[in-house]
PDB file of C-alpha atoms and ligand atoms in Angstrom:
ATOM      1  CA  MET A   1     -21.157  20.662   3.532  1.00 71.00           C
ATOM      2  CA  SER A   2     -19.878  17.359   2.880  1.00 92.00           C
ATOM      3  CA  ILE A   3     -17.337  16.768   5.746  1.00 96.00           C
ATOM      4  CA  GLU A   4     -21.093  16.461   7.927  1.00 97.00           C
ATOM      5  CA  LYS A   5     -21.726  13.865   5.860  1.00 97.00           C
ATOM      6  CA  LEU A   6     -18.756  12.235   5.876  1.00 98.00           C
ATOM      7  CA  LYS A   7     -19.214  12.559   9.694  1.00 97.00           C
ATOM      8  CA  SER A   8     -22.400  11.297   9.592  1.00 97.00           C
ATOM      9  CA  ILE A   9     -21.686   8.117   7.187  1.00 98.00           C
ATOM     10  CA  ILE A  10     -19.364   7.333   9.980  1.00 98.00           C
ATOM     11  CA  LYS A  11     -21.193   7.535  12.655  1.00 97.00           C
ATOM     12  CA  GLU A  12     -23.999   5.677  11.972  1.00 97.00           C
ATOM     13  CA  SER A  13     -21.797   2.577  10.674  1.00 98.00           C
ATOM     14  CA  ASN A  14     -20.536   0.420  12.543  1.00 97.00           C
ATOM     15  CA  ASN A  15     -19.142  -1.557   8.719  1.00 98.00           C
ATOM     16  CA  ILE A  16     -16.375   0.108   7.420  1.00 98.00           C
ATOM     17  CA  VAL A  17     -13.844  -1.195   5.519  1.00 98.00           C
ATOM     18  CA  PHE A  18     -10.778   1.009   3.787  1.00 98.00           C
ATOM     19  CA  LEU A  19      -8.772   0.503   0.483  1.00 98.00           C
ATOM     20  CA  GLY A  20      -5.857   2.360   0.244  1.00 98.00           C
ATOM     21  CA  GLY A  21      -2.476   3.259  -1.378  1.00 97.00           C
ATOM     22  CA  ALA A  22       0.642   4.994  -1.255  1.00 97.00           C
ATOM     23  CA  GLY A  23      -0.662   8.396  -0.776  1.00 98.00           C
ATOM     24  CA  VAL A  24      -1.571   6.975   2.583  1.00 98.00           C
ATOM     25  CA  SER A  25       1.724   7.796   3.374  1.00 98.00           C
ATOM     26  CA  THR A  26       3.319  11.172   1.615  1.00 97.00           C
ATOM     27  CA  GLU A  27       2.660  12.182   5.065  1.00 98.00           C
ATOM     28  CA  SER A  28       4.821  10.425   6.691  1.00 98.00           C
ATOM     29  CA  ASN A  29       7.518  11.667   3.874  1.00 97.00           C
ATOM     30  CA  ILE A  30       7.460   8.091   2.016  1.00 97.00           C
ATOM     31  CA  PRO A  31       7.109   9.415  -1.850  1.00 95.00           C
ATOM     32  CA  ASP A  32       4.107   7.869  -3.673  1.00 94.00           C
ATOM     33  CA  PHE A  33       4.420   6.530  -7.611  1.00 91.00           C
ATOM     34  CA  ARG A  34       2.336   9.167  -9.904  1.00 89.00           C
ATOM     35  CA  SER A  35       2.339  12.587  -7.885  1.00 89.00           C
ATOM     36  CA  SER A  36       3.987  15.544  -9.173  1.00 86.00           C
ATOM     37  CA  THR A  37       6.787  14.979  -6.114  1.00 87.00           C
ATOM     38  CA  GLY A  38       5.836  10.544  -6.977  1.00 91.00           C
ATOM     39  CA  LEU A  39       9.220   8.346  -7.882  1.00 87.00           C
ATOM     40  CA  TYR A  40       7.855   7.512 -11.033  1.00 86.00           C
ATOM     41  CA  ARG A  41       8.154  11.838 -11.868  1.00 84.00           C
ATOM     42  CA  THR A  42      10.647  13.123  -9.729  1.00 83.00           C
ATOM     43  CA  ASN A  43      13.923   9.337 -10.721  1.00 72.00           C
ATOM     44  CA  ASN A  44      14.299  10.648 -14.779  1.00 69.00           C
ATOM     45  CA  ASN A  45      17.924   9.973 -14.408  1.00 78.00           C
ATOM     46  CA  LEU A  46      17.897   6.610 -13.499  1.00 83.00           C
ATOM     47  CA  GLU A  47      19.261   3.255 -16.532  1.00 88.00           C
ATOM     48  CA  TYR A  48      15.689   2.264 -16.502  1.00 90.00           C
ATOM     49  CA  PRO A  49      12.730   2.862 -15.266  1.00 89.00           C
ATOM     50  CA  PRO A  50      11.031   2.272 -11.988  1.00 90.00           C
ATOM     51  CA  GLU A  51       8.511   0.254 -13.576  1.00 90.00           C
ATOM     52  CA  THR A  52      11.232  -2.110 -14.460  1.00 94.00           C
ATOM     53  CA  MET A  53      13.770  -2.149 -11.406  1.00 94.00           C
ATOM     54  CA  LEU A  54      10.384  -3.020  -9.620  1.00 96.00           C
ATOM     55  CA  SER A  55       9.553  -6.581 -12.121  1.00 97.00           C
ATOM     56  CA  HIS A  56      10.409  -9.942 -10.842  1.00 98.00           C
ATOM     57  CA  ASN A  57      12.533 -10.218 -14.822  1.00 98.00           C
ATOM     58  CA  PHE A  58      14.584  -7.640 -13.409  1.00 98.00           C
ATOM     59  CA  PHE A  59      15.199  -8.343  -9.576  1.00 98.00           C
ATOM     60  CA  ILE A  60      16.539 -12.192 -11.527  1.00 98.00           C
ATOM     61  CA  SER A  61      18.332 -10.621 -14.448  1.00 98.00           C
ATOM     62  CA  HIS A  62      19.555  -7.691 -12.221  1.00 97.00           C
ATOM     63  CA  THR A  63      19.521  -8.412  -9.135  1.00 98.00           C
ATOM     64  CA  GLU A  64      21.921  -5.990  -7.561  1.00 97.00           C
ATOM     65  CA  ASP A  65      20.681  -2.770 -10.189  1.00 96.00           C
ATOM     66  CA  PHE A  66      16.820  -4.163  -7.901  1.00 97.00           C
ATOM     67  CA  TYR A  67      18.620  -4.229  -4.555  1.00 97.00           C
ATOM     68  CA  ASP A  68      20.485  -0.847  -4.970  1.00 95.00           C
ATOM     69  CA  PHE A  69      16.752   0.793  -6.321  1.00 94.00           C
ATOM     70  CA  TYR A  70      14.914  -1.303  -3.621  1.00 97.00           C
ATOM     71  CA  LYS A  71      17.095   0.040  -1.061  1.00 96.00           C
ATOM     72  CA  ASP A  72      17.402   3.490  -1.849  1.00 93.00           C
ATOM     73  CA  LYS A  73      13.571   4.329  -2.553  1.00 93.00           C
ATOM     74  CA  MET A  74      11.770   1.880  -1.240  1.00 96.00           C
ATOM     75  CA  ILE A  75      12.495   1.388   2.402  1.00 97.00           C
ATOM     76  CA  TYR A  76      12.330   4.519   4.559  1.00 96.00           C
ATOM     77  CA  LYS A  77      12.818   3.258   7.874  1.00 92.00           C
ATOM     78  CA  ASP A  78      12.488   5.740  10.201  1.00 95.00           C
ATOM     79  CA  ALA A  79       9.173   6.910   8.896  1.00 98.00           C
ATOM     80  CA  LYS A  80       6.153   6.934  11.751  1.00 98.00           C
ATOM     81  CA  PRO A  81       2.130   6.048  10.931  1.00 98.00           C
ATOM     82  CA  ASN A  82       0.813   9.960  10.105  1.00 98.00           C
ATOM     83  CA  ASP A  83      -2.696  11.272  10.683  1.00 98.00           C
ATOM     84  CA  ALA A  84      -4.267   9.489   8.116  1.00 98.00           C
ATOM     85  CA  HIS A  85      -2.805   5.906  10.088  1.00 98.00           C
ATOM     86  CA  ILE A  86      -3.808   7.070  13.275  1.00 98.00           C
ATOM     87  CA  ALA A  87      -7.542   7.845  12.678  1.00 98.00           C
ATOM     88  CA  LEU A  88      -8.162   4.182  10.897  1.00 98.00           C
ATOM     89  CA  ALA A  89      -6.396   2.521  13.838  1.00 98.00           C
ATOM     90  CA  GLN A  90      -9.158   4.061  16.088  1.00 98.00           C
ATOM     91  CA  LEU A  91     -12.163   3.448  13.527  1.00 98.00           C
ATOM     92  CA  GLU A  92     -10.950  -0.030  14.161  1.00 98.00           C
ATOM     93  CA  LYS A  93     -10.635   0.291  18.000  1.00 98.00           C
ATOM     94  CA  ALA A  94     -14.015   1.985  17.863  1.00 97.00           C
ATOM     95  CA  GLY A  95     -15.590  -0.887  16.520  1.00 98.00           C
ATOM     96  CA  LYS A  96     -16.688   0.934  13.365  1.00 98.00           C
ATOM     97  CA  LEU A  97     -13.829  -0.313  10.783  1.00 98.00           C
ATOM     98  CA  LYS A  98     -13.920  -4.160  10.132  1.00 98.00           C
ATOM     99  CA  ALA A  99     -10.513  -4.059   7.699  1.00 98.00           C
ATOM    100  CA  VAL A 100      -7.487  -1.785   6.092  1.00 98.00           C
ATOM    101  CA  ILE A 101      -6.438  -3.521   2.464  1.00 98.00           C
ATOM    102  CA  THR A 102      -3.392  -1.616   1.070  1.00 98.00           C
ATOM    103  CA  GLN A 103      -1.176  -2.030  -1.738  1.00 97.00           C
ATOM    104  CA  ASN A 104       1.524  -0.232   0.898  1.00 98.00           C
ATOM    105  CA  ILE A 105       4.499  -2.221   1.914  1.00 98.00           C
ATOM    106  CA  ASP A 106       5.670   0.683   5.151  1.00 98.00           C
ATOM    107  CA  GLY A 107       3.735  -1.137   7.698  1.00 98.00           C
ATOM    108  CA  LEU A 108       2.619   1.740   8.594  1.00 98.00           C
ATOM    109  CA  HIS A 109      -0.990   0.853   9.268  1.00 98.00           C
ATOM    110  CA  GLN A 110       0.705  -1.622  12.315  1.00 98.00           C
ATOM    111  CA  MET A 111       2.689   0.540  12.868  1.00 98.00           C
ATOM    112  CA  ALA A 112       0.036   2.886  13.971  1.00 98.00           C
ATOM    113  CA  GLY A 113      -2.628   0.315  15.553  1.00 98.00           C
ATOM    114  CA  SER A 114      -4.496  -1.816  12.916  1.00 98.00           C
ATOM    115  CA  LYS A 115      -4.854  -4.858  13.410  1.00 98.00           C
ATOM    116  CA  ASN A 116      -6.832  -6.390  10.852  1.00 98.00           C
ATOM    117  CA  VAL A 117      -5.019  -5.157   7.693  1.00 98.00           C
ATOM    118  CA  PHE A 118      -3.908  -7.004   4.459  1.00 98.00           C
ATOM    119  CA  GLU A 119      -1.370  -6.454   2.380  1.00 98.00           C
ATOM    120  CA  LEU A 120      -1.962  -6.757  -0.984  1.00 97.00           C
ATOM    121  CA  HIS A 121       1.427  -6.188  -2.357  1.00 97.00           C
ATOM    122  CA  GLY A 122       2.785  -8.077   0.955  1.00 98.00           C
ATOM    123  CA  SER A 123       5.526  -5.847   3.169  1.00 98.00           C
ATOM    124  CA  ILE A 124       9.296  -4.456   3.383  1.00 98.00           C
ATOM    125  CA  TYR A 125       9.367  -6.185   7.169  1.00 98.00           C
ATOM    126  CA  ARG A 126       9.333  -9.918   5.984  1.00 98.00           C
ATOM    127  CA  ASN A 127      12.349 -11.129   3.253  1.00 98.00           C
ATOM    128  CA  TYR A 128      12.366 -14.892   2.350  1.00 98.00           C
ATOM    129  CA  CYS A 129      15.566 -17.210   1.150  1.00 98.00           C
ATOM    130  CA  THR A 130      14.495 -18.125  -2.707  1.00 98.00           C
ATOM    131  CA  LYS A 131      16.885 -21.300  -2.116  1.00 98.00           C
ATOM    132  CA  CYS A 132      14.889 -22.559   1.777  1.00 98.00           C
ATOM    133  CA  HIS A 133      12.611 -20.419   2.732  1.00 98.00           C
ATOM    134  CA  LYS A 134      13.689 -19.125   6.056  1.00 98.00           C
ATOM    135  CA  PHE A 135      12.565 -15.686   6.808  1.00 98.00           C
ATOM    136  CA  PHE A 136      14.374 -12.639   7.459  1.00 98.00           C
ATOM    137  CA  ASP A 137      13.782  -9.029   8.613  1.00 98.00           C
ATOM    138  CA  LEU A 138      14.331  -6.100   7.850  1.00 98.00           C
ATOM    139  CA  ASN A 139      17.326  -5.215   9.091  1.00 97.00           C
ATOM    140  CA  TYR A 140      18.783  -8.053   8.334  1.00 98.00           C
ATOM    141  CA  VAL A 141      17.694  -7.013   4.245  1.00 98.00           C
ATOM    142  CA  LEU A 142      19.539  -3.811   5.360  1.00 97.00           C
ATOM    143  CA  GLU A 143      22.438  -4.827   7.001  1.00 96.00           C
ATOM    144  CA  SER A 144      23.813  -7.434   4.300  1.00 94.00           C
ATOM    145  CA  ASP A 145      26.019  -6.491   1.531  1.00 89.00           C
ATOM    146  CA  VAL A 146      23.834  -4.841  -1.866  1.00 92.00           C
ATOM    147  CA  VAL A 147      22.600  -8.297  -2.065  1.00 97.00           C
ATOM    148  CA  PRO A 148      21.076  -9.817   0.622  1.00 98.00           C
ATOM    149  CA  ARG A 149      22.127 -13.977   1.374  1.00 98.00           C
ATOM    150  CA  CYS A 150      20.826 -16.640   3.409  1.00 98.00           C
ATOM    151  CA  ASP A 151      22.700 -17.403   6.605  1.00 97.00           C
ATOM    152  CA  GLU A 152      21.643 -20.878   5.997  1.00 98.00           C
ATOM    153  CA  CYS A 153      22.113 -21.957   2.155  1.00 98.00           C
ATOM    154  CA  ASN A 154      23.556 -18.905   0.353  1.00 98.00           C
ATOM    155  CA  GLY A 155      20.192 -18.831  -1.310  1.00 98.00           C
ATOM    156  CA  ILE A 156      19.766 -15.009  -2.865  1.00 98.00           C
ATOM    157  CA  ILE A 157      16.909 -13.484  -0.161  1.00 98.00           C
ATOM    158  CA  LYS A 158      13.923 -11.798  -1.649  1.00 98.00           C
ATOM    159  CA  PRO A 159      11.358  -9.102  -0.712  1.00 98.00           C
ATOM    160  CA  ASP A 160       7.812 -10.956   0.207  1.00 98.00           C
ATOM    161  CA  VAL A 161       6.550  -7.437  -1.570  1.00 98.00           C
ATOM    162  CA  VAL A 162       4.772  -7.954  -5.019  1.00 97.00           C
ATOM    163  CA  LEU A 163       6.742  -6.934  -7.882  1.00 97.00           C
ATOM    164  CA  TYR A 164       5.477  -6.192 -11.594  1.00 95.00           C
ATOM    165  CA  ASP A 165       4.793  -9.407 -13.335  1.00 93.00           C
ATOM    166  CA  GLU A 166       3.781 -11.564  -9.772  1.00 96.00           C
ATOM    167  CA  GLY A 167       0.751 -13.136  -8.897  1.00 96.00           C
ATOM    168  CA  LEU A 168      -1.003 -11.185  -5.406  1.00 96.00           C
ATOM    169  CA  ASP A 169      -1.447 -14.148  -2.678  1.00 97.00           C
ATOM    170  CA  MET A 170      -5.126 -15.076  -3.512  1.00 97.00           C
ATOM    171  CA  ASN A 171      -5.912 -15.694   0.420  1.00 98.00           C
ATOM    172  CA  VAL A 172      -5.171 -11.986   0.872  1.00 98.00           C
ATOM    173  CA  LEU A 173      -6.558 -11.061  -2.208  1.00 97.00           C
ATOM    174  CA  LYS A 174     -10.034 -13.472  -1.599  1.00 98.00           C
ATOM    175  CA  ARG A 175     -10.549 -12.578   2.478  1.00 98.00           C
ATOM    176  CA  SER A 176     -10.593  -8.326   0.813  1.00 98.00           C
ATOM    177  CA  ILE A 177     -12.467  -9.115  -1.537  1.00 98.00           C
ATOM    178  CA  GLU A 178     -15.063 -10.678   0.796  1.00 98.00           C
ATOM    179  CA  TYR A 179     -14.274  -7.590   2.942  1.00 98.00           C
ATOM    180  CA  ILE A 180     -15.511  -5.247   0.619  1.00 98.00           C
ATOM    181  CA  GLN A 181     -18.601  -7.553  -0.722  1.00 98.00           C
ATOM    182  CA  ASN A 182     -19.790  -7.119   3.014  1.00 98.00           C
ATOM    183  CA  ALA A 183     -19.378  -3.550   3.467  1.00 98.00           C
ATOM    184  CA  ASP A 184     -21.933  -0.985   4.334  1.00 98.00           C
ATOM    185  CA  VAL A 185     -19.353   2.125   3.181  1.00 98.00           C
ATOM    186  CA  LEU A 186     -15.758   1.791   1.452  1.00 98.00           C
ATOM    187  CA  ILE A 187     -13.909   4.352   2.094  1.00 98.00           C
ATOM    188  CA  ILE A 188     -10.963   4.683  -0.547  1.00 98.00           C
ATOM    189  CA  GLY A 189      -8.070   6.735  -0.498  1.00 98.00           C
ATOM    190  CA  GLY A 190      -4.460   7.905  -1.438  1.00 98.00           C
ATOM    191  CA  SER A 191      -4.626   6.060  -4.522  1.00 97.00           C
ATOM    192  CA  SER A 192      -4.167   7.067  -8.087  1.00 95.00           C
ATOM    193  CA  LEU A 193      -6.689   3.221  -8.378  1.00 96.00           C
ATOM    194  CA  THR A 194      -4.683   2.538 -11.885  1.00 93.00           C
ATOM    195  CA  VAL A 195      -2.895  -0.577 -11.170  1.00 89.00           C
ATOM    196  CA  TYR A 196      -4.543  -3.371 -11.012  1.00 91.00           C
ATOM    197  CA  PRO A 197      -6.030  -6.346  -9.275  1.00 91.00           C
ATOM    198  CA  ALA A 198      -6.197  -3.603  -6.699  1.00 89.00           C
ATOM    199  CA  ALA A 199      -7.701  -0.893  -8.625  1.00 93.00           C
ATOM    200  CA  GLY A 200     -10.073  -3.347  -9.627  1.00 95.00           C
ATOM    201  CA  LEU A 201     -11.358  -4.126  -6.194  1.00 97.00           C
ATOM    202  CA  VAL A 202     -13.722  -1.292  -5.608  1.00 97.00           C
ATOM    203  CA  GLU A 203     -16.198  -3.137  -8.627  1.00 96.00           C
ATOM    204  CA  TYR A 204     -16.897  -5.767  -5.537  1.00 98.00           C
ATOM    205  CA  TYR A 205     -18.367  -2.991  -3.715  1.00 98.00           C
ATOM    206  CA  ASN A 206     -22.310  -3.455  -3.623  1.00 96.00           C
ATOM    207  CA  GLY A 207     -22.549  -0.316  -1.238  1.00 97.00           C
ATOM    208  CA  ASN A 208     -23.998   3.089  -1.861  1.00 97.00           C
ATOM    209  CA  LYS A 209     -21.516   4.354   0.461  1.00 98.00           C
ATOM    210  CA  LEU A 210     -18.503   4.739  -1.284  1.00 98.00           C
ATOM    211  CA  ILE A 211     -16.560   7.678  -0.041  1.00 98.00           C
ATOM    212  CA  LEU A 212     -12.604   8.529  -2.289  1.00 98.00           C
ATOM    213  CA  ILE A 213     -10.561  10.965  -0.687  1.00 98.00           C
ATOM    214  CA  ASN A 214      -7.819  11.258  -3.484  1.00 97.00           C
ATOM    215  CA  LYS A 215      -5.595  14.624  -4.095  1.00 97.00           C
ATOM    216  CA  THR A 216      -6.516  14.320  -8.060  1.00 96.00           C
ATOM    217  CA  GLN A 217      -9.262  12.762 -10.281  1.00 95.00           C
ATOM    218  CA  THR A 218      -9.423   8.753 -10.359  1.00 96.00           C
ATOM    219  CA  GLN A 219     -11.694   6.906 -13.098  1.00 95.00           C
ATOM    220  CA  TYR A 220     -14.204   5.365  -9.693  1.00 95.00           C
ATOM    221  CA  ASP A 221     -14.867   9.036  -8.787  1.00 95.00           C
ATOM    222  CA  TYR A 222     -18.131   9.352 -10.551  1.00 94.00           C
ATOM    223  CA  ARG A 223     -19.092   6.092  -9.024  1.00 95.00           C
ATOM    224  CA  ALA A 224     -19.090   8.138  -4.997  1.00 97.00           C
ATOM    225  CA  ALA A 225     -21.294   9.230  -2.946  1.00 97.00           C
ATOM    226  CA  LEU A 226     -18.503  12.070  -1.536  1.00 97.00           C
ATOM    227  CA  THR A 227     -14.994  12.917  -3.396  1.00 97.00           C
ATOM    228  CA  PHE A 228     -12.578  14.999  -1.409  1.00 97.00           C
ATOM    229  CA  ASN A 229      -9.630  16.223  -3.461  1.00 96.00           C
ATOM    230  CA  LYS A 230      -7.316  16.776  -0.535  1.00 97.00           C
ATOM    231  CA  SER A 231      -5.493  15.060   1.881  1.00 98.00           C
ATOM    232  CA  ILE A 232      -6.040  12.315   3.717  1.00 98.00           C
ATOM    233  CA  GLY A 233      -5.372  13.185   6.707  1.00 98.00           C
ATOM    234  CA  LYS A 234      -6.552  16.358   6.892  1.00 98.00           C
ATOM    235  CA  ILE A 235     -10.444  14.470   6.161  1.00 98.00           C
ATOM    236  CA  LEU A 236      -9.830  12.170   8.157  1.00 98.00           C
ATOM    237  CA  LYS A 237      -8.340  13.473  11.549  1.00 97.00           C
ATOM    238  CA  GLN A 238     -11.463  15.729  11.251  1.00 96.00           C
ATOM    239  CA  VAL A 239     -13.878  13.216  10.637  1.00 94.00           C
ATOM    240  CA  VAL A 240     -13.100  10.332  13.265  1.00 92.00           C
TER     241      VAL A 240
HETATM  242  P1  NAD B 301       0.105   5.683  -6.808  1.00 71.71           P
HETATM  243  O1  NAD B 301       1.312   6.696  -6.892  1.00 71.71           O
HETATM  244  O2  NAD B 301      -0.272   5.515  -7.903  1.00 71.71           O
HETATM  245  O3  NAD B 301      -0.768   6.963  -6.438  1.00 71.71           O
HETATM  246  C1  NAD B 301      -1.028   8.614  -4.944  1.00 71.71           C
HETATM  247  C2  NAD B 301      -2.329   8.846  -5.440  1.00 71.71           C
HETATM  248  O4  NAD B 301      -2.488   8.964  -3.977  1.00 71.71           O
HETATM  249  C3  NAD B 301      -2.301  10.316  -6.463  1.00 71.71           C
HETATM  250  O5  NAD B 301      -2.815   9.757  -6.892  1.00 71.71           O
HETATM  251  C4  NAD B 301      -1.762  11.174  -5.375  1.00 71.71           C
HETATM  252  O6  NAD B 301      -3.052  12.122  -6.130  1.00 71.71           O
HETATM  253  C5  NAD B 301      -2.739  10.639  -4.427  1.00 71.71           C
HETATM  254  N1  NAD B 301      -2.014  11.743  -3.062  1.00 71.71           N
HETATM  255  C6  NAD B 301      -0.635  11.273  -2.896  1.00 71.71           C
HETATM  256  N2  NAD B 301      -0.684  12.462  -1.464  1.00 71.71           N
HETATM  257  C7  NAD B 301      -1.952  11.866  -1.238  1.00 71.71           C
HETATM  258  C8  NAD B 301      -2.644  12.906   0.201  1.00 71.71           C
HETATM  259  N3  NAD B 301      -1.571  13.154   0.785  1.00 71.71           N
HETATM  260  N4  NAD B 301      -4.187  12.824   0.369  1.00 71.71           N
HETATM  261  C9  NAD B 301      -4.720  12.093  -0.625  1.00 71.71           C
HETATM  262  N5  NAD B 301      -4.026  11.784  -1.442  1.00 71.71           N
HETATM  263  C10 NAD B 301      -3.190  11.389  -1.376  1.00 71.71           C
HETATM  264  O7  NAD B 301      -0.063   5.112  -5.708  1.00 71.71           O
HETATM  265  P2  NAD B 301      -0.966   3.508  -5.859  1.00 71.71           P
HETATM  266  O8  NAD B 301      -2.231   3.656  -6.375  1.00 71.71           O
HETATM  267  O9  NAD B 301      -1.455   2.817  -4.712  1.00 71.71           O
HETATM  268  O10 NAD B 301      -0.104   2.032  -6.682  1.00 71.71           O
HETATM  269  C11 NAD B 301       1.144   2.428  -6.937  1.00 71.71           C
HETATM  270  C12 NAD B 301       1.919   1.361  -6.031  1.00 71.71           C
HETATM  271  O11 NAD B 301       3.124   2.063  -5.366  1.00 71.71           O
HETATM  272  C13 NAD B 301       1.192   0.759  -5.435  1.00 71.71           C
HETATM  273  O12 NAD B 301       1.266  -0.499  -5.622  1.00 71.71           O
HETATM  274  C14 NAD B 301       1.862   0.503  -4.123  1.00 71.71           C
HETATM  275  O13 NAD B 301       2.486  -1.287  -3.669  1.00 71.71           O
HETATM  276  C15 NAD B 301       3.120   1.299  -4.389  1.00 71.71           C
HETATM  277  N6  NAD B 301       3.679   2.357  -3.606  1.00 71.71           N
HETATM  278  C16 NAD B 301       4.220   1.849  -2.341  1.00 71.71           C
HETATM  279  C17 NAD B 301       4.369   2.804  -1.099  1.00 71.71           C
HETATM  280  C18 NAD B 301       4.507   2.544   0.243  1.00 71.71           C
HETATM  281  O14 NAD B 301       3.811   1.686   1.018  1.00 71.71           O
HETATM  282  N7  NAD B 301       3.970   3.377   1.016  1.00 71.71           N
HETATM  283  C19 NAD B 301       4.464   4.030  -1.819  1.00 71.71           C
HETATM  284  C20 NAD B 301       5.124   3.903  -2.567  1.00 71.71           C
HETATM  285  C21 NAD B 301       4.403   3.278  -3.876  1.00 71.71           C
END
């Protein structure tokens, strides 16, 4: 049975790397983008498509609309880690998992206890003034007017999340690539693997133990040693 195979792969390895996406947090009641219950499918009445509203250009040109949408749809302050986050944190603690590389911005891996987390797309918990670069926490953003402004220079505050048309932090990307290149086992979960460059990170994996856990099929399923089209929380809870 493939679940038994996965258990033995995990048992034998001390160099596992995890690469995940929005599907890791759906069991914490944070919608992903592309599932049938995801943000892209359930918001047909918006004036602009979500991809536009989450773009750098839109942030600059329609800052108020950006923040309306962002605060309403991207921030789930009360969300708690689920079985998937918890299992990954346990694997790290046991010395088996070397890094979590995530496309998520919700901070739930750290909340579950993971230490070595690479946030490819940033975090809702970090925000900075676009003028003087002073940093602000999430509460400051949530408690301010629609558009948060710096308490020192009145500059507009921007979340430290990677918007469409923005580049990734090169250091985070480089370290993620290094971990994936050196990984013995790569587990990928909860990602449609359609957002680049994050999806392209699969290409750097040199091993033959690629595990894919995603409710729906992905373009990389053919490369996987094991594929589970199931809930990532349930699978990881069973094997850890
Ligand atoms: P995506 O929405 O494109 O794909 C999510 C995938 O996860 C889907 O293929 C879906 O079938 C699968 N999935 C959903 N729930 C699952 C579950 N419980 N178990 C297993 N699989 C499950 O998400 P993506 O590939 O991460 O790319 C979209 C972008 O969305 C990323 O850039 C990310 O920054 C952003 N995003 C982040 C959050 C968050 O921080 N929680 C939420 C929404 C979107």
